[in-house]
Amino acid sequence: MLNDATCFKQIYIVCGYTDLQSGIDTLVSVINSRTGNSPYVPVTLYRFCGRKADRIKGRVWEQDGFSHTIFSIPMSAY
């Protein structure tokens, strides 16, 4: 589902380094503190970047909880 972003009404890129090993509670507090938004809004995608900038984590609230994925960016893309 997170591979096709056309179904989302809003997409937020959370700027700055985010520890991609963080749990849901930590990422929820990051969303609250950096964007001021509630992370529990359906069809809203939040994207986080790791320290090395070669991985991007996505979080979206669904009715039964958070859905997430981690994308790896190939080094040839730089």
XYZ file of C-alpha atoms in Angstrom, residues 11-63:
53
model
C 2.053 13.479 2.626
C 4.469 14.944 5.167
C 8.238 14.628 4.992
C 9.499 14.968 8.552
C 12.784 16.854 8.194
C 15.920 15.974 10.106
C 17.460 12.711 11.261
C 15.084 10.133 12.716
C 16.220 6.895 14.317
C 14.471 4.349 12.097
C 14.613 1.760 14.887
C 12.267 3.903 16.958
C 8.960 2.419 17.976
C 5.515 3.752 17.201
C 5.273 5.834 20.396
C 8.538 7.646 19.636
C 7.535 8.354 16.043
C 4.134 9.629 17.201
C 5.890 12.098 19.517
C 8.209 13.133 16.661
C 5.189 13.806 14.444
C 3.535 15.852 17.196
C 6.627 17.887 18.039
C 7.932 18.565 14.511
C 4.666 19.051 12.609
C 2.124 19.882 15.293
C -0.288 17.437 13.636
C -2.138 14.476 15.029
C -0.635 11.281 13.592
C -4.004 9.505 13.827
C -5.511 11.061 10.695
C -6.417 8.441 8.068
C -4.925 8.664 4.540
C -2.051 10.859 5.764
C 1.465 9.563 5.121
C 4.474 10.601 7.214
C 7.981 9.956 5.842
C 11.144 9.807 7.949
C 14.772 9.717 6.825
C 17.566 7.816 8.562
C 21.017 9.145 9.458
C 22.699 7.794 6.335
C 19.857 9.054 4.097
C 19.771 5.719 2.306
C 16.521 4.577 3.948
C 13.122 6.193 4.246
C 10.458 4.987 6.651
C 6.781 5.623 6.042
C 3.963 5.599 8.585
C 0.254 5.864 7.947
C -2.661 5.471 10.358
C -5.197 2.847 9.354
C -8.325 1.922 11.259
